[in-house]
């Protein structure tokens, strides 16, 4: 059985996985240190970690769509127990290499290999942007399923109404859709799944960060 054989596949998942597998190395080179130049992002992740720790004696975190493991690595440095999953085996390989103390597995955020009510905090950092609109309620419902009562979800995404389609990235042929999202729409999705809003932040474009051309949205919500 290959690493991905257990995944329920669809065309968009296959295309997303193939795209990130192709460009994983270059993605990690460009974005692997993104948090170093993003003090507000680090502040938000630190605040999220403190919230989870304040409310949960066992503050187990799950990062979905973890890419090369940058955010999980930062949370680990903050002393948080965290594991990561990503659709792309190449990304998981890079994350394992960069952060050997953290567990990373290939997985799909719409069908998480995690028991009901098993994690205290879930981070989806720029990955829900790849989920087609029709599948977003199912994915957010899956986040709700794996969180304990009182658990928190943190979503980061590019703000907008359009979908950026990339046919090429770092010299590789890819087929990737980046759905920009409006914070109100993300909050509605979370509330429809049973979450209550904790916080919403929109950061203006910041030329010091690598993907800075549009505002960035961050939403934290709690499972009651
Ligand atoms: C823009 S990257 C963000 C990576 C990382 N969170 C970061 O900020 O560097 C999006 C990541 O989400 C992953 N991804 C996309 N769809 C996914 C899915 N359905 N399940 C799990 N991971 C997914 C991709 O493989 C990719 O690594």
Coordinates of N, CA, C and O in Angstrom, one line a residue, residues 154-219:
X154 N -8.4 27.4 14.2 CA -7.8 28.6 13.6 C -7.7 28.4 12.1 O -7.0 27.5 11.7
X155 N -8.3 29.3 11.3 CA -8.2 29.3 9.9 C -7.5 30.5 9.4 O -7.8 31.7 9.8
X156 N -6.5 30.4 8.5 CA -5.9 31.5 7.8 C -6.2 31.3 6.3 O -6.2 30.2 5.8
X157 N -6.4 32.5 5.6 CA -6.7 32.4 4.2 C -6.5 33.8 3.6 O -6.4 34.8 4.3
X158 N -6.4 33.8 2.2 CA -6.3 35.1 1.5 C -7.7 35.6 1.4 O -8.6 34.8 1.1
X159 N -7.9 36.9 1.6 CA -9.2 37.5 1.5 C -9.5 38.0 0.1 O -8.7 38.6 -0.6
X160 N -10.7 37.7 -0.4 CA -11.1 38.1 -1.7 C -12.3 37.4 -2.2 O -12.9 36.5 -1.4
X161 N -12.8 37.7 -3.4 CA -13.9 37.0 -3.9 C -13.6 36.1 -5.1 O -14.5 35.4 -5.7
X162 N -12.3 36.2 -5.6 CA -12.0 35.5 -6.8 C -11.3 34.2 -6.5 O -10.9 33.9 -5.4
X163 N -11.1 33.4 -7.6 CA -10.2 32.2 -7.5 C -9.0 32.4 -8.4 O -9.2 32.6 -9.6
X164 N -7.9 32.2 -7.8 CA -6.6 32.3 -8.6 C -6.3 30.9 -9.1 O -6.2 29.9 -8.3
X165 N -6.3 30.7 -10.4 CA -6.0 29.4 -11.0 C -4.5 29.5 -11.5 O -4.1 30.3 -12.3
X166 N -3.7 28.5 -11.0 CA -2.3 28.5 -11.4 C -2.1 27.2 -12.3 O -2.4 26.1 -11.9
X167 N -1.5 27.4 -13.5 CA -1.2 26.3 -14.4 C 0.3 26.0 -14.3 O 0.7 25.0 -14.9
X168 N 1.0 27.0 -13.7 CA 2.4 26.8 -13.6 C 2.9 27.4 -12.2 O 2.4 28.4 -11.8
X169 N 3.8 26.7 -11.6 CA 4.4 27.2 -10.3 C 5.8 26.7 -10.2 O 6.1 25.6 -10.3
X170 N 6.7 27.7 -10.0 CA 8.1 27.4 -9.8 C 8.6 26.5 -11.0 O 9.4 25.6 -10.8
X171 N 8.1 26.8 -12.2 CA 8.6 26.0 -13.4 C 7.9 24.7 -13.6 O 8.3 23.9 -14.5
X172 N 7.0 24.3 -12.7 CA 6.3 23.0 -12.8 C 4.9 23.3 -13.4 O 4.2 24.2 -13.0
X173 N 4.4 22.3 -14.2 CA 3.0 22.4 -14.7 C 2.2 21.9 -13.5 O 2.4 20.8 -12.9
X174 N 1.2 22.7 -13.1 CA 0.3 22.3 -12.0 C -1.1 22.7 -12.4 O -1.3 23.4 -13.4
X175 N -2.1 22.3 -11.6 CA -3.5 22.7 -11.8 C -4.0 23.0 -10.4 O -4.6 22.1 -9.8
X176 N -3.8 24.2 -10.0 CA -4.2 24.5 -8.6 C -5.1 25.7 -8.5 O -4.9 26.7 -9.2
X177 N -6.2 25.5 -7.8 CA -7.1 26.6 -7.5 C -6.9 27.2 -6.1 O -6.9 26.4 -5.2
X178 N -6.8 28.5 -6.0 CA -6.7 29.2 -4.7 C -7.9 30.0 -4.6 O -8.0 31.1 -5.2
X179 N -8.9 29.5 -3.8 CA -10.1 30.3 -3.6 C -9.9 31.3 -2.5 O -9.7 31.0 -1.3
X180 N -9.9 32.6 -2.9 CA -9.9 33.6 -1.9 C -11.3 33.7 -1.2 O -12.3 33.4 -1.8
X181 N -11.3 34.0 0.1 CA -12.5 33.9 0.9 C -12.8 35.2 1.6 O -11.8 35.9 2.0
X182 N -14.0 35.5 1.9 CA -14.4 36.6 2.7 C -14.6 36.1 4.1 O -15.2 35.1 4.4
X183 N -14.0 36.9 5.1 CA -14.1 36.5 6.5 C -15.6 36.2 6.9 O -15.8 35.2 7.6
X184 N -16.5 37.0 6.5 CA -17.9 36.7 6.9 C -18.4 35.4 6.4 O -19.2 34.7 7.1
X185 N -18.0 35.0 5.2 CA -18.4 33.7 4.6 C -17.7 32.6 5.4 O -18.4 31.5 5.7
X186 N -16.5 32.8 5.8 CA -15.8 31.7 6.7 C -16.5 31.6 8.0 O -16.7 30.5 8.5
X187 N -16.8 32.8 8.6 CA -17.5 32.7 9.9 C -18.9 32.0 9.8 O -19.2 31.2 10.6
X188 N -19.6 32.3 8.7 CA -20.9 31.6 8.5 C -20.7 30.1 8.4 O -21.5 29.3 9.0
X189 N -19.7 29.7 7.6 CA -19.4 28.2 7.5 C -19.2 27.6 8.9 O -19.7 26.6 9.2
X190 N -18.4 28.3 9.7 CA -18.0 27.8 11.0 C -19.3 27.8 11.9 O -19.5 26.8 12.6
X191 N -20.1 28.8 11.9 CA -21.3 28.9 12.7 C -22.3 27.8 12.3 O -22.9 27.2 13.1
X192 N -22.4 27.6 11.0 CA -23.3 26.6 10.5 C -22.9 25.2 10.9 O -23.8 24.3 11.1
X193 N -21.6 25.0 11.1 CA -21.1 23.7 11.6 C -21.3 23.5 13.1 O -21.0 22.5 13.6
X194 N -21.6 24.6 13.8 CA -21.8 24.6 15.3 C -20.7 25.3 16.1 O -20.7 25.2 17.3
X195 N -19.8 26.0 15.4 CA -18.8 26.8 16.1 C -19.3 28.1 16.6 O -20.3 28.6 16.0
X196 N -18.7 28.7 17.6 CA -19.0 30.1 18.0 C -17.7 30.9 17.7 O -16.6 30.5 18.0
X197 N -17.9 32.1 17.2 CA -16.8 33.0 16.8 C -16.0 33.4 18.0 O -16.6 33.9 19.0
X198 N -14.7 33.3 18.0 CA -13.9 33.9 19.1 C -13.2 35.1 18.6 O -13.2 36.1 19.3
X199 N -12.6 35.1 17.4 CA -11.9 36.3 16.9 C -11.8 36.3 15.4 O -11.8 35.2 14.8
X200 N -11.7 37.5 14.8 CA -11.5 37.6 13.4 C -10.5 38.8 13.2 O -10.7 39.9 13.7
X201 N -9.5 38.5 12.4 CA -8.5 39.6 12.1 C -8.2 39.6 10.6 O -8.1 38.6 10.0
X202 N -8.2 40.8 10.0 CA -7.8 41.0 8.6 C -6.5 41.8 8.6 O -6.5 42.9 9.1
X203 N -5.5 41.2 8.1 CA -4.2 41.9 8.0 C -4.0 42.5 6.6 O -4.2 41.8 5.6
X204 N -3.7 43.8 6.5 CA -3.5 44.4 5.2 C -2.3 43.8 4.5 O -1.4 43.2 5.2
X205 N -2.2 43.9 3.2 CA -1.0 43.4 2.5 C 0.2 43.9 3.1 O 0.3 45.1 3.5
X206 N 1.2 43.1 3.3 CA 2.5 43.4 4.0 C 3.6 43.0 3.1 O 3.9 41.8 2.9
X207 N 4.3 44.0 2.5 CA 5.3 43.7 1.5 C 6.5 42.9 2.0 O 7.3 42.3 1.3
X208 N 6.6 42.8 3.4 CA 7.8 42.0 3.9 C 7.5 40.5 3.9 O 8.4 39.7 4.2
X209 N 6.3 40.1 3.6 CA 6.0 38.7 3.7 C 5.8 38.2 2.2 O 5.4 38.9 1.3
X210 N 6.2 36.9 2.0 CA 6.3 36.4 0.6 C 4.9 36.4 -0.2 O 5.0 36.6 -1.4
X211 N 3.8 36.2 0.4 CA 2.5 36.1 -0.3 C 1.7 37.3 0.1 O 0.7 37.2 0.8
X212 N 2.1 38.5 -0.2 CA 1.6 39.7 0.4 C 0.6 40.6 -0.4 O 0.3 41.6 0.1
X213 N 0.2 40.1 -1.5 CA -0.5 41.0 -2.4 C -1.9 41.3 -2.1 O -2.5 42.3 -2.5
X214 N -2.5 40.4 -1.3 CA -3.9 40.6 -0.9 C -4.0 40.6 0.6 O -3.1 40.1 1.3
X215 N -5.1 41.1 1.2 CA -5.3 41.0 2.6 C -5.4 39.6 3.1 O -5.8 38.7 2.3
X216 N -5.0 39.3 4.3 CA -5.0 38.0 4.8 C -6.0 37.9 6.0 O -6.0 38.8 6.9
X217 N -6.8 36.9 6.0 CA -7.8 36.7 7.0 C -7.5 35.6 8.0 O -6.9 34.6 7.6
X218 N -7.8 35.8 9.3 CA -7.6 34.9 10.3 C -8.8 34.8 11.2 O -9.3 35.8 11.7
X219 N -9.4 33.6 11.3 CA -10.6 33.4 12.1 C -10.3 32.3 13.2 O -9.8 31.3 12.8

